[in-house]
Short mmCIF file of C-alpha atoms in Angstrom, two decimals:
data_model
loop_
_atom_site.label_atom_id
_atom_site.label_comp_id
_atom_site.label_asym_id
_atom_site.label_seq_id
_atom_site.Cartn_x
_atom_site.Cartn_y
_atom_site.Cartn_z
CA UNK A 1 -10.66 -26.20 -4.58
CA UNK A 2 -9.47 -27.95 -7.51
CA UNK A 3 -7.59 -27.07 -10.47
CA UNK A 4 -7.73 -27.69 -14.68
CA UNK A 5 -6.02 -26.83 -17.47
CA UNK A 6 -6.05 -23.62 -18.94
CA UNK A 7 -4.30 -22.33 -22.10
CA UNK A 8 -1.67 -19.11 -21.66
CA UNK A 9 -1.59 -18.70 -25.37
CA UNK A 10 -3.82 -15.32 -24.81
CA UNK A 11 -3.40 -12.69 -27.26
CA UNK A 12 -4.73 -9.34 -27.81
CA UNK A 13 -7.23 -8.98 -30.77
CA UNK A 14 -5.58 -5.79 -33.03
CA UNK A 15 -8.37 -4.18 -33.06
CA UNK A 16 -9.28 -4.65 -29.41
CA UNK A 17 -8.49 -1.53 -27.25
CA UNK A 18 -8.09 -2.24 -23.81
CA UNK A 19 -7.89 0.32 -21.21
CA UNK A 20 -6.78 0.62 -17.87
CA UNK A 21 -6.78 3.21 -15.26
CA UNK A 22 -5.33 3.49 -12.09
CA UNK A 23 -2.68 5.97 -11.45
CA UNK A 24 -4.13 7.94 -14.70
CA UNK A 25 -5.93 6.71 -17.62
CA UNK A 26 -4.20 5.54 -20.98
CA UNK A 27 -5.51 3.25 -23.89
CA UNK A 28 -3.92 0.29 -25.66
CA UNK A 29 -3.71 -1.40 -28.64
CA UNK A 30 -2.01 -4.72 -28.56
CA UNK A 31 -1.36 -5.67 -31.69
CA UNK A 32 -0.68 -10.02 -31.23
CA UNK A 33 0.80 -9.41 -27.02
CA UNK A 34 0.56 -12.71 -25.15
CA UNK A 35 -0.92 -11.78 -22.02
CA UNK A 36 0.48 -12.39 -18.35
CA UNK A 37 -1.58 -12.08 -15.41
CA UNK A 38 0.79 -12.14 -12.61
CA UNK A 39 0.16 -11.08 -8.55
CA UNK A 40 3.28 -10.68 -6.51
CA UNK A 41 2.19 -11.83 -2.76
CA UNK A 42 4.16 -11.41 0.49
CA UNK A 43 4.17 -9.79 3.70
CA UNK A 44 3.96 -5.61 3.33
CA UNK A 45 7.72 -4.59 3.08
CA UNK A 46 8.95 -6.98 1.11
CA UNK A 47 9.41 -5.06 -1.93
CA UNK A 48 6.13 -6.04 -4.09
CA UNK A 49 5.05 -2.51 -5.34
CA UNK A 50 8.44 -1.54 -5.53
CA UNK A 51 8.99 -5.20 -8.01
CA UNK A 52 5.86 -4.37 -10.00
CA UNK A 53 7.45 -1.17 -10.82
CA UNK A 54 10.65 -2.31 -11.89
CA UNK A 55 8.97 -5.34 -14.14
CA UNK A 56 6.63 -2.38 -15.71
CA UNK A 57 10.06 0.17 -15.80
CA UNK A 58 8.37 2.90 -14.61
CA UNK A 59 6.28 3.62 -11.17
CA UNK A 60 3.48 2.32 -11.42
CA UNK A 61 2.80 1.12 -7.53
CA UNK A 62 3.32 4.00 -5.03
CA UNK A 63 5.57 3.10 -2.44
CA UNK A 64 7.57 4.38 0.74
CA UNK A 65 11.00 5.40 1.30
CA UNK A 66 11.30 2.46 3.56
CA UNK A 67 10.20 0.27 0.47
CA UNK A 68 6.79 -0.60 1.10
CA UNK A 69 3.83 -0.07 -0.40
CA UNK A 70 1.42 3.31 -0.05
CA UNK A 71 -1.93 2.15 -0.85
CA UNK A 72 -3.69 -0.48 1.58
CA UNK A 73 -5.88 -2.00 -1.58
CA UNK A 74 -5.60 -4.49 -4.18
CA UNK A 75 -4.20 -2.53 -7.14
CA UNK A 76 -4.02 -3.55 -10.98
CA UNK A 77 -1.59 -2.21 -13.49
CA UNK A 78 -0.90 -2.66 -17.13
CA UNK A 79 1.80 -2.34 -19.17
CA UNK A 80 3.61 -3.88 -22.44
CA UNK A 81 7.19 -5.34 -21.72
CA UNK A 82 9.46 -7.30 -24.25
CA UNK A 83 6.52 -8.71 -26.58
CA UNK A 84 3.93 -9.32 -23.36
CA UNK A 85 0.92 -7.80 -22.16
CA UNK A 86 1.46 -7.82 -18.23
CA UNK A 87 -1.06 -7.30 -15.66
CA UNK A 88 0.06 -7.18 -12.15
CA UNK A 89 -2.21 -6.69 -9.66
CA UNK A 90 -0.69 -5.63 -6.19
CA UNK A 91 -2.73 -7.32 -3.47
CA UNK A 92 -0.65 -5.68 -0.04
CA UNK A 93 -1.94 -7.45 3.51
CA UNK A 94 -3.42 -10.35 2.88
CA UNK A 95 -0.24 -11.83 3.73
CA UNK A 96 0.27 -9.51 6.67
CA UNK A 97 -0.72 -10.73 10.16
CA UNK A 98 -2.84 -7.88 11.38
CA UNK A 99 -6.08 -7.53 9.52
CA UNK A 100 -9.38 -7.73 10.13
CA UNK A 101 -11.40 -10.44 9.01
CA UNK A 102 -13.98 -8.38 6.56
CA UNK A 103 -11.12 -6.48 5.16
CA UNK A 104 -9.25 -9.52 4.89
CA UNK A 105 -12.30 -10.38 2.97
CA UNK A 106 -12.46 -7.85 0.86
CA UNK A 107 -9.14 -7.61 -0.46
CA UNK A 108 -8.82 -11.23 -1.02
CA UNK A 109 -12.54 -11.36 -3.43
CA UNK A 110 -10.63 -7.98 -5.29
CA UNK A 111 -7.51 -10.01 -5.63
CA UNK A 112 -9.06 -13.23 -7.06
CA UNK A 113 -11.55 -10.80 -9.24
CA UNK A 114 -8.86 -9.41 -10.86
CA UNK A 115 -6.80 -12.10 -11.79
CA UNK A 116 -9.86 -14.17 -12.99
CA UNK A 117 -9.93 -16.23 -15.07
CA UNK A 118 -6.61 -17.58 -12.68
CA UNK A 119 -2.98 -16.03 -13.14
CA UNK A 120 -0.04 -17.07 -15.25
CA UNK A 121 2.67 -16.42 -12.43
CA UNK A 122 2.12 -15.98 -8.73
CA UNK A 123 5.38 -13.97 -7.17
CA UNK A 124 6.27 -14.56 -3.78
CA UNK A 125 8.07 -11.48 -2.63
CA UNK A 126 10.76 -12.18 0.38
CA UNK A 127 13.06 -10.08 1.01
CA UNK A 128 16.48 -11.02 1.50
CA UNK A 129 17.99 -11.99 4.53
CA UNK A 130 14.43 -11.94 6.29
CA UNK A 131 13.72 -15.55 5.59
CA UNK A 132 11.42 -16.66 8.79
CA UNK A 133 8.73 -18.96 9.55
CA UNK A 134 5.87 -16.66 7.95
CA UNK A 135 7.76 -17.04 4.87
CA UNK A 136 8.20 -20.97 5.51
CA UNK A 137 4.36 -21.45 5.55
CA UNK A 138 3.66 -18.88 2.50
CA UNK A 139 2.88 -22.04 0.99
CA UNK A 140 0.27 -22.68 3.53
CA UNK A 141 -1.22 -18.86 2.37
CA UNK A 142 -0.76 -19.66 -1.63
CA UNK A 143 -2.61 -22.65 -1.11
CA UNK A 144 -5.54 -21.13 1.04
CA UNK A 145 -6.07 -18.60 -1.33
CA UNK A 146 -5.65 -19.39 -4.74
CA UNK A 147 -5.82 -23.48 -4.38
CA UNK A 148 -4.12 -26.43 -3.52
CA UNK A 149 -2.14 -27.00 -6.72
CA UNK A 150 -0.90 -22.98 -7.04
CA UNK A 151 3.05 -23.73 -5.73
CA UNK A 152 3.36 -25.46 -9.71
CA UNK A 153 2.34 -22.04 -10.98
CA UNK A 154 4.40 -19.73 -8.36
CA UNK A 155 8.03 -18.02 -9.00
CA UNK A 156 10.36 -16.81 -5.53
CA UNK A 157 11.48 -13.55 -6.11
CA UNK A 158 13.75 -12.11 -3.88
CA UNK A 159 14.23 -8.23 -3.21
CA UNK A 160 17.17 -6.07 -1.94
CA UNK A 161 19.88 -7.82 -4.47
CA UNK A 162 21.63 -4.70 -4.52
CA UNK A 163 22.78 -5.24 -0.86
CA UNK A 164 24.25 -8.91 -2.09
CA UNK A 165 28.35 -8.66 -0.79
CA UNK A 166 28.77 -11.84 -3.17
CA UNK A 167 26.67 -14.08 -5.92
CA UNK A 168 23.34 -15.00 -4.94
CA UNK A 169 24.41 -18.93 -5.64
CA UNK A 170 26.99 -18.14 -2.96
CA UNK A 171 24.91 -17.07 -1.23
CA UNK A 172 22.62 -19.44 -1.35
CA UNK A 173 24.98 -22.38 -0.53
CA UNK A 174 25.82 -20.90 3.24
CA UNK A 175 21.96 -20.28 3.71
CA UNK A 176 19.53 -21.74 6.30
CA UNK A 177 18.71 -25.35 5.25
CA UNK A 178 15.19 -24.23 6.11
CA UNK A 179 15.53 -21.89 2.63
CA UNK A 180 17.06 -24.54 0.42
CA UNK A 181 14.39 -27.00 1.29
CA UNK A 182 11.51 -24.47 0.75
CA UNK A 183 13.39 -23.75 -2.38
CA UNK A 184 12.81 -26.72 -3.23
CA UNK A 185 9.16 -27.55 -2.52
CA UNK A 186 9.18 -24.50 -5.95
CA UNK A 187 11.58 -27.09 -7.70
CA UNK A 188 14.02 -23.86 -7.15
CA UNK A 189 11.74 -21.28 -9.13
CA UNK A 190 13.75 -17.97 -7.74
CA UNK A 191 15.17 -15.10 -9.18
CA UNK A 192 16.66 -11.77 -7.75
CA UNK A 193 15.77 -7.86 -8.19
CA UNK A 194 17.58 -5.32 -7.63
CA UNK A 195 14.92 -2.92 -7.13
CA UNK A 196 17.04 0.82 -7.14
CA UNK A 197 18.14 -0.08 -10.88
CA UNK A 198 14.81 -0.07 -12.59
CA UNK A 199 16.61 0.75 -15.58
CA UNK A 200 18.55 -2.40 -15.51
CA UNK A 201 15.95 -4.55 -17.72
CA UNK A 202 18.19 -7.65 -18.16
CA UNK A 203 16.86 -8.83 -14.82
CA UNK A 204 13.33 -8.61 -16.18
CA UNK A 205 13.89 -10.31 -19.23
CA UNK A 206 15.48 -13.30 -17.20
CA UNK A 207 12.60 -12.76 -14.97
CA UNK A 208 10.26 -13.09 -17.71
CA UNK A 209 12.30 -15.90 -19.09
CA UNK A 210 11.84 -17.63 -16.21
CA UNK A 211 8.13 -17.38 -16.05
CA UNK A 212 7.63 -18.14 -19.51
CA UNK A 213 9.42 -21.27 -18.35
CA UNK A 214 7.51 -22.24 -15.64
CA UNK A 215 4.48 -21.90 -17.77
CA UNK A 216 6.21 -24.58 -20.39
CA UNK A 217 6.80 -26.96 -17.33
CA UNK A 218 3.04 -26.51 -16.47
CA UNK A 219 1.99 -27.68 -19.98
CA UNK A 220 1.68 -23.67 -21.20
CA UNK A 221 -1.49 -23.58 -18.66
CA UNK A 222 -2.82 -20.67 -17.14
CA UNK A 223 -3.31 -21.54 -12.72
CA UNK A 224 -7.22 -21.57 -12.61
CA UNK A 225 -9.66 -23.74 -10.38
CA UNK A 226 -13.13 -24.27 -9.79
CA UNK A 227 -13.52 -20.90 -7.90
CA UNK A 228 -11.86 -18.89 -10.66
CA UNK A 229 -13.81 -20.31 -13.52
CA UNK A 230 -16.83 -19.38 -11.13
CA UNK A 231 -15.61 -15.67 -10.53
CA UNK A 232 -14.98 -14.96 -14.31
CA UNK A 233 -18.51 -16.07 -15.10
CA UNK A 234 -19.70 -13.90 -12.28
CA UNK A 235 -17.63 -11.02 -13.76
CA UNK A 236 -18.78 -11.26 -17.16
CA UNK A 237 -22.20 -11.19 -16.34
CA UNK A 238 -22.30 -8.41 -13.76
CA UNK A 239 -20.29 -6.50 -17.07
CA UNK A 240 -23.09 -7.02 -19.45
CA UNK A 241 -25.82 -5.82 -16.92
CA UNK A 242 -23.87 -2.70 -16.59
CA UNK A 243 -23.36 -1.85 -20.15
CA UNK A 244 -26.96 -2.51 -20.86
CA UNK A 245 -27.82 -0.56 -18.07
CA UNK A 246 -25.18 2.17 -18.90
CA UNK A 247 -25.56 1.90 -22.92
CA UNK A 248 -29.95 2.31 -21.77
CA UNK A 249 -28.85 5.58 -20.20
CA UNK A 250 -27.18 7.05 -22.86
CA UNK A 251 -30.27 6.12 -24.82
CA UNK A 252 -32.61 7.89 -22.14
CA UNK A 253 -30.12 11.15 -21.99
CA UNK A 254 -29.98 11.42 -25.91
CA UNK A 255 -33.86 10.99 -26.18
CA UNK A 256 -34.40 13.27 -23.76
CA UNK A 257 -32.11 16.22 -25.08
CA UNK A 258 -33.02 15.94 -28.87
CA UNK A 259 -36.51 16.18 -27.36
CA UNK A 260 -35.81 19.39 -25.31
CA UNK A 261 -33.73 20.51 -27.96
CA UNK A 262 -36.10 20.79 -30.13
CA UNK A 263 -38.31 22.60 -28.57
CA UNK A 264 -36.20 25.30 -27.96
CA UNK A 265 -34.57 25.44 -31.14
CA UNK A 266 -38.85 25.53 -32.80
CA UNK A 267 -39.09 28.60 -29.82
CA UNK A 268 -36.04 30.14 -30.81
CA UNK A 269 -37.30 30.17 -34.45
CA UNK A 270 -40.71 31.81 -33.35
CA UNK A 271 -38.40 34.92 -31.59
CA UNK A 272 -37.88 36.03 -34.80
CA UNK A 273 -36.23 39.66 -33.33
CA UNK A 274 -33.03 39.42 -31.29
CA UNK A 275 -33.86 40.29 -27.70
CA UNK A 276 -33.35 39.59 -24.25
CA UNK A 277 -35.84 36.58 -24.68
CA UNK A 278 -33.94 35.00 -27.38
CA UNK A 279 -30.48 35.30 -25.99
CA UNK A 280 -31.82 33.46 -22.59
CA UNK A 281 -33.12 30.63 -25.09
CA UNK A 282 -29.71 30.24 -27.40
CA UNK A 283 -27.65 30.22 -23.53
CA UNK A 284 -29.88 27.95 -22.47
CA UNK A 285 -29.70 25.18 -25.45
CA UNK A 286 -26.21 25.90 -25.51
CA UNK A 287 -25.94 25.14 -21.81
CA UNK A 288 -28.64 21.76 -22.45
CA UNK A 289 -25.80 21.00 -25.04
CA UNK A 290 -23.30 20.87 -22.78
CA UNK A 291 -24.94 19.22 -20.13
CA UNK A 292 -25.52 16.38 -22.34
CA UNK A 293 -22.36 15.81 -24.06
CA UNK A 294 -20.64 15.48 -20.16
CA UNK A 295 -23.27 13.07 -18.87
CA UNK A 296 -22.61 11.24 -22.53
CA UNK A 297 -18.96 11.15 -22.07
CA UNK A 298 -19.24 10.21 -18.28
CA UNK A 299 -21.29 7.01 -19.65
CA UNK A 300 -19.70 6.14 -22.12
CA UNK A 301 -15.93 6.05 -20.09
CA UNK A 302 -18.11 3.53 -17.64
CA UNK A 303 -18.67 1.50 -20.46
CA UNK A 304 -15.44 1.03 -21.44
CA UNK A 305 -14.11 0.40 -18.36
CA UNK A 306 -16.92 -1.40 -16.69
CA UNK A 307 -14.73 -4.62 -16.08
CA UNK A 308 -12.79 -2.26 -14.01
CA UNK A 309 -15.69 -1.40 -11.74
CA UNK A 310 -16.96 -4.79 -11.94
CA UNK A 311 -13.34 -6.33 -10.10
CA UNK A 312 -13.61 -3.42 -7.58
CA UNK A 313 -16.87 -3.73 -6.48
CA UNK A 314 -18.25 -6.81 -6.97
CA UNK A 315 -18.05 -8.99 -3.76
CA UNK A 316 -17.47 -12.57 -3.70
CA UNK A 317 -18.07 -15.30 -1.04
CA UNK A 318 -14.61 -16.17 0.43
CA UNK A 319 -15.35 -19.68 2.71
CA UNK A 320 -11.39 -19.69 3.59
CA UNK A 321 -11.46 -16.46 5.24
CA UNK A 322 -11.48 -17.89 9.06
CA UNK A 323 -9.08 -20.75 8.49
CA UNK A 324 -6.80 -17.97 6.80
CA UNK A 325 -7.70 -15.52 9.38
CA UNK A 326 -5.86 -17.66 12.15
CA UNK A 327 -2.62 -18.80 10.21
CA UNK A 328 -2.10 -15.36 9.53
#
């Protein structure tokens, strides 16, 4: 799976509403926002949903008492922090050891859609103090999944800061040699969250600092590959079939009621006395009326999120999925 260049100077046009919906539905405009794609990976527990929601500052990701996260699906959320559009798309178990091959699958082709055309930042999530050998070969995992050359474009976060007795460089120094050296195969990309102080948004500026930094190292390039270039294309074409096919509908419905409603409205004019007759026609344009407008509405909201639907649903071919399967 190889890699190339790919710019991260991504801005939102001004006049380019985006929306997303997932928790509820809002709608943007990002006036000049350079855009981060990031996907925080790790083993469920770790304190990914519970991350995304303190980089977005509000709760975006639902997750547990315990920490970890509700929802078993990949899960994309958008929200503007400190000058950037960020996109973080929650992808829980495919880290995990227990699941099944197809769902595996699946959540890995919804991961990789929705990060097409590659991400600016992949976050490994580890949780502090829980540093074992799943977390030793999470460079194994990175690599199966998103390519060989995605370590250069992936950032250590670790969780639970708040139950740090001392500095994390401290720390650090009295840790397992096993850490420092897999530190260091992320030239010592890490930074620490305190995830009950969401309100504390110094850590995610120096967070976001630090990203922004490892995207200056990698020549301000975007992590894409062969397979993500592939996807995107994929992506954008499956969009434009439904919003033809969606925008043809509309079409169909509005032909179809100005038709219908003007035949009633001709056979409303022909009743020329108020009556029993001529109330059931006026109730039932009115009724045609509203018909319409809610199939219109319900059409046109597909159409403006159809990329949406498109990462959700559309299914890609994912040859790594055995060899995955068994390091997992």
């Amino acid at each position: 799976m190889s890699s190339s260049p790919a710019t991260t100077t991504e801005t939102r046009d001004p006049h380019d509403v985006q929306t997303r919906k997932r928790s509820g539905s809002f709608d943007f405009e990002h006036p000049n926002m350079s855009l981060r794609r990031m996907v925080p990976v790790g083993r469920t527990g770790a304190g990914k949903s519970s991350s995304g929601n303190t980089i977005l500052g509000r709760k975006a990701f639902r997750v547990t008492k315990s920490g970890s996260s509700v929802t078993k699906e990949c899960w994309k959320e958008t929200g503007e922090v400190a000058d950037h559009l960020l996109e973080l798309v929650d992808c829980p178990g495919i880290f995990d050891t227990s699941p099944w091959e197809n769902e595996l699958k699946k959540e890995m082709s919804k991961c990789i859609n929705m990060t097409a055309p590659g991400p600016h930042a992949i976050i490994l999530v580890i949780q502090l103090g829980l540093f074992t050998e799943e977390e030793e070969r999470s460079v194994e995992k990175i690599r199966a999944i998103f390519g060989e050359t995605a370590d250069k474009h992936t950032i250590i976060l670790f969780t639970h800061g708040d139950e740090l007795t001392e500095g994390f460089e401290q720390t650090l120094t009295e840790a397992n040699p096993n850490l420092k050296h897999f530190l260091k195969s992320f030239d010592e990309r890490y930074h620490v969250f305190d995830n009950t102080k969401i309100h504390d948004r110094k850590q995610v500026l120096e967070f976001l600092e630090k990203v922004d930094n490892m995207l200056h190292m990698n020549g301000d390039q975007y992590y894409t590959s062969d397979m993500f270039k592939h996807v995107e294309e994929m992506l954008k074409k499956k969009e434009q079939e439904l919003r033809k096919e969606y925008s043809q509908t509309i079409e169909k419905l509005t032909a179809t009621f100005n038709e219908e409603k003007t035949k009633l409205e001709e056979t409303i004019r022909q009743l020329k006395e108020s009556g029993q007759e001529k109330d059931q026609k006026i109730k039932e344009l009115v009724k045609k009326d509203k018909h319409f407008k809610e199939f219109k509405r319900f059409y046109e909201n597909k159409c403006k999120n159809v990329r949406q639907e498109v990462e959700e649903t559309l299914v890609i071919e994912i040859t790594s999925v055995p060899k995955i399967s068994r390091r997992l």
